[in-house]
Tab-separated table of C-alpha atoms in Angstrom:
chain	number	residue	atom	x	y	z
A	1	MET	CA	-2.899	4.802	21.238
A	2	ALA	CA	-4.829	6.668	19.007
A	3	SER	CA	-7.979	6.139	18.361
A	4	PRO	CA	-10.275	2.979	17.421
A	5	GLU	CA	-11.828	4.267	14.783
A	6	ILE	CA	-7.876	4.755	13.488
A	7	GLU	CA	-6.957	1.688	14.349
A	8	ALA	CA	-10.073	-0.258	12.615
A	9	LEU	CA	-8.985	2.139	9.529
A	10	THR	CA	-5.271	1.145	10.111
A	11	GLN	CA	-5.844	-2.336	10.180
A	12	ALA	CA	-8.547	-2.498	7.354
A	13	LEU	CA	-5.108	-1.241	5.019
A	14	ALA	CA	-2.667	-3.431	6.560
A	15	ARG	CA	-4.163	-6.633	5.278
A	16	LEU	CA	-4.218	-5.072	1.917
A	17	PRO	CA	-1.242	-6.844	-0.233
A	18	GLY	CA	2.154	-4.934	0.051
A	19	LEU	CA	1.300	-3.202	2.716
A	20	GLY	CA	1.613	-3.861	5.839
A	21	PRO	CA	1.478	-3.093	9.960
A	22	ARG	CA	4.146	0.067	9.136
A	23	SER	CA	3.117	1.132	5.626
A	24	ALA	CA	-0.125	1.097	6.439
A	25	ARG	CA	0.125	3.357	9.109
A	26	ARG	CA	2.109	6.160	6.913
A	27	ALA	CA	-0.319	5.836	4.559
A	28	VAL	CA	-3.371	6.459	6.676
A	29	LEU	CA	-1.266	9.483	8.733
A	30	HIS	CA	-0.890	11.208	4.825
A	31	LEU	CA	-5.087	9.971	4.944
A	32	LEU	CA	-5.684	12.221	8.238
A	33	LYS	CA	-3.108	15.123	6.735
A	34	LYS	CA	-4.551	15.576	3.163
A	35	ARG	CA	-8.429	14.960	4.036
A	36	GLU	CA	-9.244	16.325	0.974
A	37	VAL	CA	-6.944	15.331	-1.716
A	38	ALA	CA	-6.706	11.719	-0.746
A	39	LEU	CA	-9.333	10.455	1.941
A	40	ALA	CA	-12.470	12.371	0.684
A	41	PRO	CA	-11.298	10.774	-3.152
A	42	LEU	CA	-11.116	7.079	-1.750
A	43	LEU	CA	-13.626	6.744	0.349
A	44	ARG	CA	-15.433	8.427	-2.902
A	45	ALA	CA	-14.055	5.838	-4.800
A	46	LEU	CA	-14.448	2.700	-2.410
A	47	ASP	CA	-17.713	3.885	-1.895
A	48	ALA	CA	-18.866	3.922	-5.518
A	49	VAL	CA	-17.578	-0.077	-6.710
A	50	ASN	CA	-18.763	-1.452	-3.327
A	51	ASP	CA	-22.366	-0.263	-4.956
A	52	LYS	CA	-21.454	-2.184	-8.706
A	53	LEU	CA	-19.001	-3.984	-8.290
A	54	ALA	CA	-20.336	-7.132	-10.237
A	55	ILE	CA	-18.502	-11.026	-11.500
A	56	CYS	CA	-18.773	-10.597	-15.321
A	57	SER	CA	-20.911	-13.648	-15.995
A	58	THR	CA	-19.903	-14.487	-18.947
A	59	CYS	CA	-15.679	-13.588	-18.861
A	60	GLY	CA	-15.292	-13.553	-14.811
A	61	ASN	CA	-13.370	-10.653	-15.204
A	62	VAL	CA	-15.031	-8.339	-12.226
A	63	ASP	CA	-15.612	-4.828	-12.833
A	64	THR	CA	-18.918	-2.717	-12.252
A	65	THR	CA	-21.129	-3.671	-15.125
A	66	ASP	CA	-21.973	-7.312	-16.266
A	67	PRO	CA	-21.695	-7.761	-19.049
A	68	CYS	CA	-17.872	-6.362	-17.636
A	69	SER	CA	-16.513	-3.034	-20.037
A	70	ILE	CA	-14.293	-5.894	-22.575
A	71	CYS	CA	-17.482	-8.746	-22.972
A	72	ALA	CA	-19.649	-5.272	-24.346
A	73	ASP	CA	-16.502	-3.824	-25.534
A	74	THR	CA	-17.828	-4.000	-29.723
A	75	ARG	CA	-14.478	-2.833	-30.904
A	76	ARG	CA	-12.761	-6.113	-30.278
A	77	ASP	CA	-12.942	-8.723	-31.804
A	78	PRO	CA	-15.155	-11.813	-30.871
A	79	ARG	CA	-13.109	-14.444	-33.103
A	80	LEU	CA	-9.890	-14.250	-30.767
A	81	LEU	CA	-10.260	-15.702	-26.853
A	82	CYS	CA	-7.714	-15.909	-24.737
A	83	VAL	CA	-8.059	-17.801	-21.812
A	84	VAL	CA	-6.361	-16.756	-18.648
A	85	GLU	CA	-6.167	-17.768	-15.316
A	86	GLU	CA	-6.490	-15.169	-12.361
A	87	VAL	CA	-8.551	-11.592	-12.445
A	88	SER	CA	-5.132	-10.467	-12.382
A	89	ASP	CA	-3.734	-11.937	-15.882
A	90	LEU	CA	-6.502	-10.684	-17.977
A	91	TRP	CA	-6.066	-6.913	-16.316
A	92	ALA	CA	-1.816	-8.109	-16.984
A	93	LEU	CA	-3.289	-8.958	-20.543
A	94	ASP	CA	-5.292	-6.167	-21.184
A	95	ARG	CA	-3.492	-3.296	-19.750
A	96	SER	CA	-0.265	-4.308	-22.296
A	97	ARG	CA	-3.092	-3.668	-25.353
A	98	LEU	CA	-1.789	-5.569	-27.730
A	99	PHE	CA	-4.178	-8.227	-26.888
A	100	PRO	CA	-7.327	-6.659	-29.130
A	101	GLY	CA	-10.213	-10.033	-28.425
A	102	HIS	CA	-11.796	-11.097	-25.773
A	103	PHE	CA	-11.106	-12.939	-22.022
A	104	HIS	CA	-12.439	-15.903	-20.058
A	105	VAL	CA	-11.069	-16.144	-16.709
A	106	LEU	CA	-10.662	-19.796	-15.313
A	107	GLY	CA	-10.419	-18.912	-11.688
A	108	GLY	CA	-7.700	-20.647	-10.918
A	109	ARG	CA	-5.345	-23.430	-12.296
A	110	LEU	CA	-5.309	-27.789	-12.160
A	111	SER	CA	-3.842	-28.352	-9.600
A	112	ALA	CA	-2.900	-31.924	-7.615
A	113	LEU	CA	-1.318	-31.266	-4.985
A	114	GLU	CA	-4.282	-28.460	-3.793
A	115	GLY	CA	-7.320	-30.617	-4.375
A	116	ILE	CA	-8.057	-28.383	-7.605
A	117	ARG	CA	-9.891	-30.379	-10.570
A	118	PRO	CA	-11.295	-29.332	-13.571
A	119	GLU	CA	-15.021	-28.864	-12.535
A	120	ASP	CA	-13.247	-26.227	-9.747
A	121	LEU	CA	-12.337	-23.969	-12.243
A	122	SER	CA	-14.615	-21.974	-15.704
A	123	ILE	CA	-13.855	-24.861	-17.296
A	124	ASP	CA	-17.377	-25.901	-18.726
A	125	LYS	CA	-17.969	-22.429	-19.051
A	126	LEU	CA	-15.286	-22.036	-21.991
A	127	ILE	CA	-15.970	-25.209	-23.914
A	128	ALA	CA	-20.002	-24.510	-23.977
A	129	ARG	CA	-18.842	-20.175	-25.084
A	130	VAL	CA	-16.631	-22.481	-28.354
A	131	ALA	CA	-19.372	-24.730	-28.887
A	132	VAL	CA	-21.563	-21.972	-29.901
A	133	GLY	CA	-19.176	-20.382	-32.847
A	134	GLY	CA	-17.909	-17.527	-33.902
A	135	ILE	CA	-14.408	-18.127	-31.982
A	136	ASP	CA	-11.599	-19.043	-34.468
A	137	GLU	CA	-8.167	-19.320	-32.254
A	138	VAL	CA	-7.962	-19.675	-28.696
A	139	VAL	CA	-4.839	-18.494	-27.007
A	140	LEU	CA	-4.248	-19.931	-23.329
A	141	ALA	CA	-2.039	-17.535	-21.601
A	142	MET	CA	-1.237	-19.830	-18.765
A	143	ASN	CA	1.617	-18.718	-16.379
A	144	ALA	CA	5.037	-21.016	-17.040
A	145	THR	CA	4.564	-23.042	-14.459
A	146	LEU	CA	4.097	-26.580	-14.069
A	147	GLU	CA	0.788	-26.736	-13.327
A	148	GLY	CA	-0.626	-23.365	-15.550
A	149	GLN	CA	1.296	-25.158	-17.837
A	150	THR	CA	-0.967	-28.570	-17.080
A	151	THR	CA	-4.165	-27.062	-17.088
A	152	ALA	CA	-3.255	-25.998	-20.940
A	153	HIS	CA	-2.399	-28.862	-21.520
A	154	TYR	CA	-5.805	-30.095	-20.279
A	155	LEU	CA	-7.689	-27.246	-21.780
A	156	ALA	CA	-6.550	-28.067	-25.148
A	157	GLU	CA	-7.277	-31.601	-25.433
A	158	ARG	CA	-10.533	-30.272	-24.074
A	159	LEU	CA	-10.871	-28.269	-26.636
A	160	GLU	CA	-9.120	-30.152	-29.799
A	161	THR	CA	-12.895	-31.385	-30.965
A	162	TYR	CA	-13.763	-28.303	-31.755
A	163	PRO	CA	-13.129	-25.984	-34.943
A	164	VAL	CA	-10.948	-23.583	-33.605
A	165	ARG	CA	-7.326	-22.942	-33.684
A	166	ILE	CA	-5.418	-23.789	-29.874
A	167	THR	CA	-2.403	-21.644	-29.327
A	168	GLN	CA	-0.062	-20.286	-26.022
A	169	LEU	CA	1.814	-17.697	-25.232
A	170	ALA	CA	5.626	-17.821	-26.707
A	171	HIS	CA	8.040	-19.180	-24.192
A	172	GLY	CA	11.455	-17.319	-24.198
A	173	LEU	CA	13.935	-14.947	-22.769
A	174	PRO	CA	12.242	-11.585	-21.117
A	175	VAL	CA	12.796	-8.580	-22.884
A	176	GLY	CA	15.855	-7.331	-21.146
A	177	GLY	CA	16.800	-10.637	-19.668
A	178	GLU	CA	20.009	-11.396	-19.000
A	179	LEU	CA	21.197	-15.265	-19.718
A	180	ASP	CA	23.742	-14.815	-17.010
A	181	TYR	CA	20.757	-14.309	-14.351
A	182	LEU	CA	18.319	-16.681	-16.508
A	183	ASP	CA	17.262	-19.683	-14.991
A	184	GLU	CA	17.646	-23.167	-16.911
A	185	GLY	CA	14.435	-23.965	-18.218
A	186	THR	CA	14.186	-20.119	-19.507
A	187	LEU	CA	17.278	-20.771	-21.217
A	188	ALA	CA	16.301	-24.312	-22.076
A	189	GLN	CA	12.702	-22.511	-23.721
A	190	ALA	CA	14.597	-20.027	-25.401
A	191	LEU	CA	16.622	-22.119	-27.329
A	192	ARG	CA	14.066	-24.535	-27.659
A	193	ALA	CA	12.136	-21.894	-29.247
A	194	ARG	CA	14.962	-20.376	-31.527
A	195	ARG	CA	14.455	-18.879	-34.524
A	196	PRO	CA	16.081	-18.282	-37.952
A	197	VAL	CA	17.588	-14.632	-38.022
A	198	VAL	CA	15.971	-13.346	-41.290
B	1	MET	CA	-10.063	-1.124	-20.040
B	2	ALA	CA	-11.501	-1.533	-16.342
B	3	SER	CA	-14.838	0.787	-15.178
B	4	PRO	CA	-13.733	4.158	-14.559
B	5	GLU	CA	-15.354	2.969	-10.409
B	6	ILE	CA	-12.310	0.452	-10.772
B	7	GLU	CA	-9.770	3.166	-12.384
B	8	ALA	CA	-10.614	5.412	-10.377
B	9	LEU	CA	-10.237	3.588	-6.883
B	10	THR	CA	-6.502	2.503	-8.819
B	11	GLN	CA	-5.298	6.007	-8.577
B	12	ALA	CA	-6.812	6.877	-4.775
B	13	LEU	CA	-4.586	3.964	-3.691
B	14	ALA	CA	-1.606	4.075	-5.799
B	15	ARG	CA	-1.487	7.858	-4.215
B	16	LEU	CA	-1.030	6.194	-1.401
B	17	PRO	CA	2.623	6.245	0.271
B	18	GLY	CA	4.017	3.123	-0.588
B	19	LEU	CA	1.735	3.136	-2.947
B	20	GLY	CA	2.404	2.792	-6.786
B	21	PRO	CA	0.656	1.886	-9.571
B	22	ARG	CA	1.216	-1.833	-9.359
B	23	SER	CA	0.200	-2.457	-6.116
B	24	ALA	CA	-2.678	-0.164	-6.574
B	25	ARG	CA	-3.942	-2.110	-8.976
B	26	ARG	CA	-3.099	-5.468	-7.037
B	27	ALA	CA	-4.682	-4.353	-3.840
B	28	VAL	CA	-7.749	-2.787	-5.663
B	29	LEU	CA	-8.428	-6.639	-6.905
B	30	HIS	CA	-7.911	-7.797	-3.527
B	31	LEU	CA	-10.438	-5.627	-3.015
B	32	LEU	CA	-12.862	-6.448	-5.086
B	33	LYS	CA	-12.248	-10.275	-4.705
B	34	LYS	CA	-12.661	-9.900	-0.590
B	35	ARG	CA	-15.223	-7.796	-0.640
B	36	GLU	CA	-16.714	-8.646	2.495
B	37	VAL	CA	-13.390	-9.453	4.137
B	38	ALA	CA	-11.485	-6.886	2.940
B	39	LEU	CA	-14.166	-4.110	0.840
B	40	ALA	CA	-16.774	-3.656	3.446
B	41	PRO	CA	-14.342	-3.184	6.065
B	42	LEU	CA	-12.371	-0.931	4.729
B	43	LEU	CA	-15.254	1.584	3.887
B	44	ARG	CA	-17.074	1.554	7.518
B	45	ALA	CA	-13.326	2.374	8.749
B	46	LEU	CA	-12.663	5.553	6.304
B	47	ASP	CA	-16.246	6.746	6.417
B	48	ALA	CA	-15.523	6.678	10.441
B	49	VAL	CA	-12.434	7.982	10.598
B	50	ASN	CA	-13.707	10.700	7.859
B	51	ASP	CA	-17.296	11.221	9.406
B	52	LYS	CA	-15.142	12.621	12.906
B	53	LEU	CA	-11.618	13.553	12.070
B	54	ALA	CA	-9.904	16.325	14.396
B	55	ILE	CA	-6.900	18.021	14.999
B	56	CYS	CA	-6.095	17.928	18.861
B	57	SER	CA	-6.326	22.404	19.591
B	58	THR	CA	-3.801	21.259	22.769
B	59	CYS	CA	-0.960	18.894	21.339
B	60	GLY	CA	-1.950	19.386	16.924
B	61	ASN	CA	-2.274	14.950	16.834
B	62	VAL	CA	-4.223	14.305	14.062
B	63	ASP	CA	-7.147	12.017	15.805
B	64	THR	CA	-11.030	11.579	15.909
B	65	THR	CA	-11.723	13.741	19.181
B	66	ASP	CA	-9.859	17.175	20.334
B	67	PRO	CA	-8.724	17.072	22.652
B	68	CYS	CA	-6.935	13.416	21.092
B	69	SER	CA	-7.369	10.273	23.078
B	70	ILE	CA	-3.604	11.150	24.459
B	71	CYS	CA	-4.211	14.432	25.212
B	72	ALA	CA	-7.077	13.663	27.239
B	73	ASP	CA	-6.036	9.975	29.151
B	74	THR	CA	-5.693	11.111	32.478
B	75	ARG	CA	-3.422	7.885	33.165
B	76	ARG	CA	-0.503	9.889	31.374
B	77	ASP	CA	1.616	12.403	33.468
B	78	PRO	CA	1.007	15.925	32.730
B	79	ARG	CA	4.540	17.204	34.165
B	80	LEU	CA	6.135	15.465	31.072
B	81	LEU	CA	6.325	17.170	27.586
B	82	CYS	CA	7.583	15.371	24.340
B	83	VAL	CA	7.966	17.892	21.620
B	84	VAL	CA	8.061	16.303	18.261
B	85	GLU	CA	8.795	17.707	14.219
B	86	GLU	CA	5.586	15.195	12.825
B	87	VAL	CA	2.525	13.422	13.847
B	88	SER	CA	4.663	10.599	12.177
B	89	ASP	CA	6.967	11.369	15.043
B	90	LEU	CA	4.000	11.001	18.002
B	91	TRP	CA	2.814	8.020	16.668
B	92	ALA	CA	6.554	6.107	17.047
B	93	LEU	CA	7.025	7.124	20.377
B	94	ASP	CA	3.620	6.714	21.415
B	95	ARG	CA	3.833	2.764	19.941
B	96	SER	CA	6.732	2.519	21.760
B	97	ARG	CA	4.772	2.667	24.629
B	98	LEU	CA	8.672	4.542	26.521
B	99	PHE	CA	7.399	7.991	26.803
B	100	PRO	CA	3.541	8.178	29.664
B	101	GLY	CA	3.409	11.783	29.215
B	102	HIS	CA	2.306	14.088	26.869
B	103	PHE	CA	3.041	15.450	23.530
B	104	HIS	CA	3.484	18.505	21.293
B	105	VAL	CA	3.851	18.249	17.609
B	106	LEU	CA	5.159	21.526	15.836
B	107	GLY	CA	4.681	20.703	12.585
B	108	GLY	CA	7.989	20.814	11.069
B	109	ARG	CA	11.316	21.850	11.439
B	110	LEU	CA	13.152	25.186	10.815
B	111	SER	CA	14.135	25.582	7.840
B	112	ALA	CA	16.544	28.413	5.716
B	113	LEU	CA	16.438	25.880	3.025
B	114	GLU	CA	12.425	26.540	2.314
B	115	GLY	CA	11.701	29.521	4.511
B	116	ILE	CA	10.243	27.694	7.557
B	117	ARG	CA	10.637	29.782	10.445
B	118	PRO	CA	9.713	29.499	14.305
B	119	GLU	CA	6.387	31.990	12.854
B	120	ASP	CA	5.192	29.138	10.581
B	121	LEU	CA	5.845	26.227	13.592
B	122	SER	CA	3.680	25.547	16.641
B	123	ILE	CA	5.892	27.000	18.644
B	124	ASP	CA	3.893	30.066	20.191
B	125	LYS	CA	1.611	27.498	21.718
B	126	LEU	CA	4.600	25.595	23.097
B	127	ILE	CA	5.744	28.101	25.063
B	128	ALA	CA	2.599	28.856	26.079
B	129	ARG	CA	1.235	25.626	27.218
B	130	VAL	CA	5.200	25.865	29.082
B	131	ALA	CA	4.742	28.991	31.072
B	132	VAL	CA	1.074	27.072	32.102
B	133	GLY	CA	3.037	25.382	34.461
B	134	GLY	CA	2.779	22.103	35.515
B	135	ILE	CA	5.581	21.062	33.142
B	136	ASP	CA	8.837	19.867	34.459
B	137	GLU	CA	10.198	18.471	32.361
B	138	VAL	CA	10.183	19.080	27.985
B	139	VAL	CA	11.918	16.056	26.062
B	140	LEU	CA	12.804	17.697	22.226
B	141	ALA	CA	12.985	14.734	19.996
B	142	MET	CA	13.341	16.482	17.249
B	143	ASN	CA	14.281	13.993	14.037
B	144	ALA	CA	19.248	13.381	13.874
B	145	THR	CA	18.968	16.025	10.907
B	146	LEU	CA	20.532	18.765	10.779
B	147	GLU	CA	17.672	20.390	10.522
B	148	GLY	CA	16.265	18.905	13.413
B	149	GLN	CA	19.178	19.752	15.863
B	150	THR	CA	18.880	23.358	14.432
B	151	THR	CA	15.439	23.073	15.716
B	152	ALA	CA	16.493	21.527	18.851
B	153	HIS	CA	18.260	24.212	19.981
B	154	TYR	CA	16.101	27.192	18.934
B	155	LEU	CA	13.688	25.611	21.304
B	156	ALA	CA	15.747	25.118	23.454
B	157	GLU	CA	16.986	29.001	24.073
B	158	ARG	CA	13.183	30.070	23.546
B	159	LEU	CA	12.347	27.489	26.297
B	160	GLU	CA	15.665	28.221	28.588
B	161	THR	CA	13.472	31.512	31.248
B	162	TYR	CA	10.997	28.538	32.363
B	163	PRO	CA	12.115	26.541	35.184
B	164	VAL	CA	11.748	22.699	33.505
B	165	ARG	CA	15.110	20.295	32.835
B	166	ILE	CA	15.085	20.875	29.118
B	167	THR	CA	16.518	16.842	27.644
B	168	GLN	CA	17.125	15.457	24.283
B	169	LEU	CA	16.704	11.306	23.021
B	170	ALA	CA	20.337	9.993	23.475
B	171	HIS	CA	22.273	9.433	19.371
B	172	GLY	CA	24.509	6.575	18.972
B	173	LEU	CA	24.604	3.344	18.286
B	174	PRO	CA	21.015	1.929	16.498
B	175	VAL	CA	20.147	-2.192	18.584
B	176	GLY	CA	21.393	-4.065	15.523
B	177	GLY	CA	23.495	-1.368	14.641
B	178	GLU	CA	26.470	-2.746	12.926
B	179	LEU	CA	29.512	-0.584	13.514
B	180	ASP	CA	31.001	-1.275	10.340
B	181	TYR	CA	27.582	-0.426	8.293
B	182	LEU	CA	27.091	2.781	10.450
B	183	ASP	CA	28.691	6.657	9.211
B	184	GLU	CA	30.462	8.387	10.638
B	185	GLY	CA	28.121	11.223	11.639
B	186	THR	CA	26.585	8.077	14.127
B	187	LEU	CA	29.698	6.731	15.278
B	188	ALA	CA	31.185	10.070	16.203
B	189	GLN	CA	28.113	10.740	18.528
B	190	ALA	CA	28.256	7.033	19.767
B	191	LEU	CA	32.011	7.979	21.131
B	192	ARG	CA	31.786	11.098	22.310
B	193	ALA	CA	28.580	10.121	23.981
B	194	ARG	CA	30.270	7.189	26.058
B	195	ARG	CA	29.539	5.913	28.675
B	196	PRO	CA	30.791	3.584	31.744
B	197	VAL	CA	30.359	0.266	31.406
B	198	VAL	CA	29.221	0.363	35.306
């Protein structure tokens, strides 16, 4: 048996999404064998993040500063606001570097099944941000799931009294998608939203 | 873009075996969202291991004590010695809890291709341990690869002048293995080592 310290490290790593007991053990072994280039940097990085961890009080992003680095970035367009369900969605969209505006994290989606109601999400805060003015367009970037779309519809209704353009992400074939492998829902969306070949 | 601290943590995690940039990002997000139950325990565990990390001067195991917890375990049978290529092999065998003796980690395998010669491995130390006496059986638990088996043959030759029994792991069908899916090498081994049905 490995020592209790090593066992504890293995268990802490095994609880991370994407790692199981087996891969955690492999990771621990790697950390132990490469102390200077793997263990020490990871320890320093974790320590720094733990020290500074903050939830952005404006948009709900998780970062090491409040306001977060996106809200504080003056090169971004404050007239564009993209609403997402989770922080992971914000990160995914931000990674694409295609959206030059700001974000708003709801912290989930409306769900009758899970009993998640509007007051459980950061919706009032969103309305307040829009009510202040200065925002021209709100992009509803919910997941293309039933609950995501329900949430988008609800938000669209709540926002329609404000002088903003409300848009949503396009639905259709994913890049590289082969018709034969796509579900009927996606095909239906792609057909319904078909556009003229210029 | 995430803050530099979060980027650094993502990169440190992405370098672990079994994690890539995408899963590292998911793991970081999990750590950030579950600070108390995920980030803090991982940080403590890493810190403890980093503090105490030691290579066992007897067997070559990586642990938080020297001698390691296996070498120090008096309930283990000192007359049985199992030789493995890597620490990961030791851990794999130890996890099975089927081997009650001690271990010896070579730190690799002989390889003409990679230029790894006997003096690059912990072989002299192994011979010294056997020469001291008190060991009845040396189990050569090399991988079932060409290089592993070459290493095993070399060790068997080096050890034959000592009064110890030299054994190796059985080769054959893995548990649950279906003949149709197994390679010819395994099938040949399984056939050659066939045993009478009691």
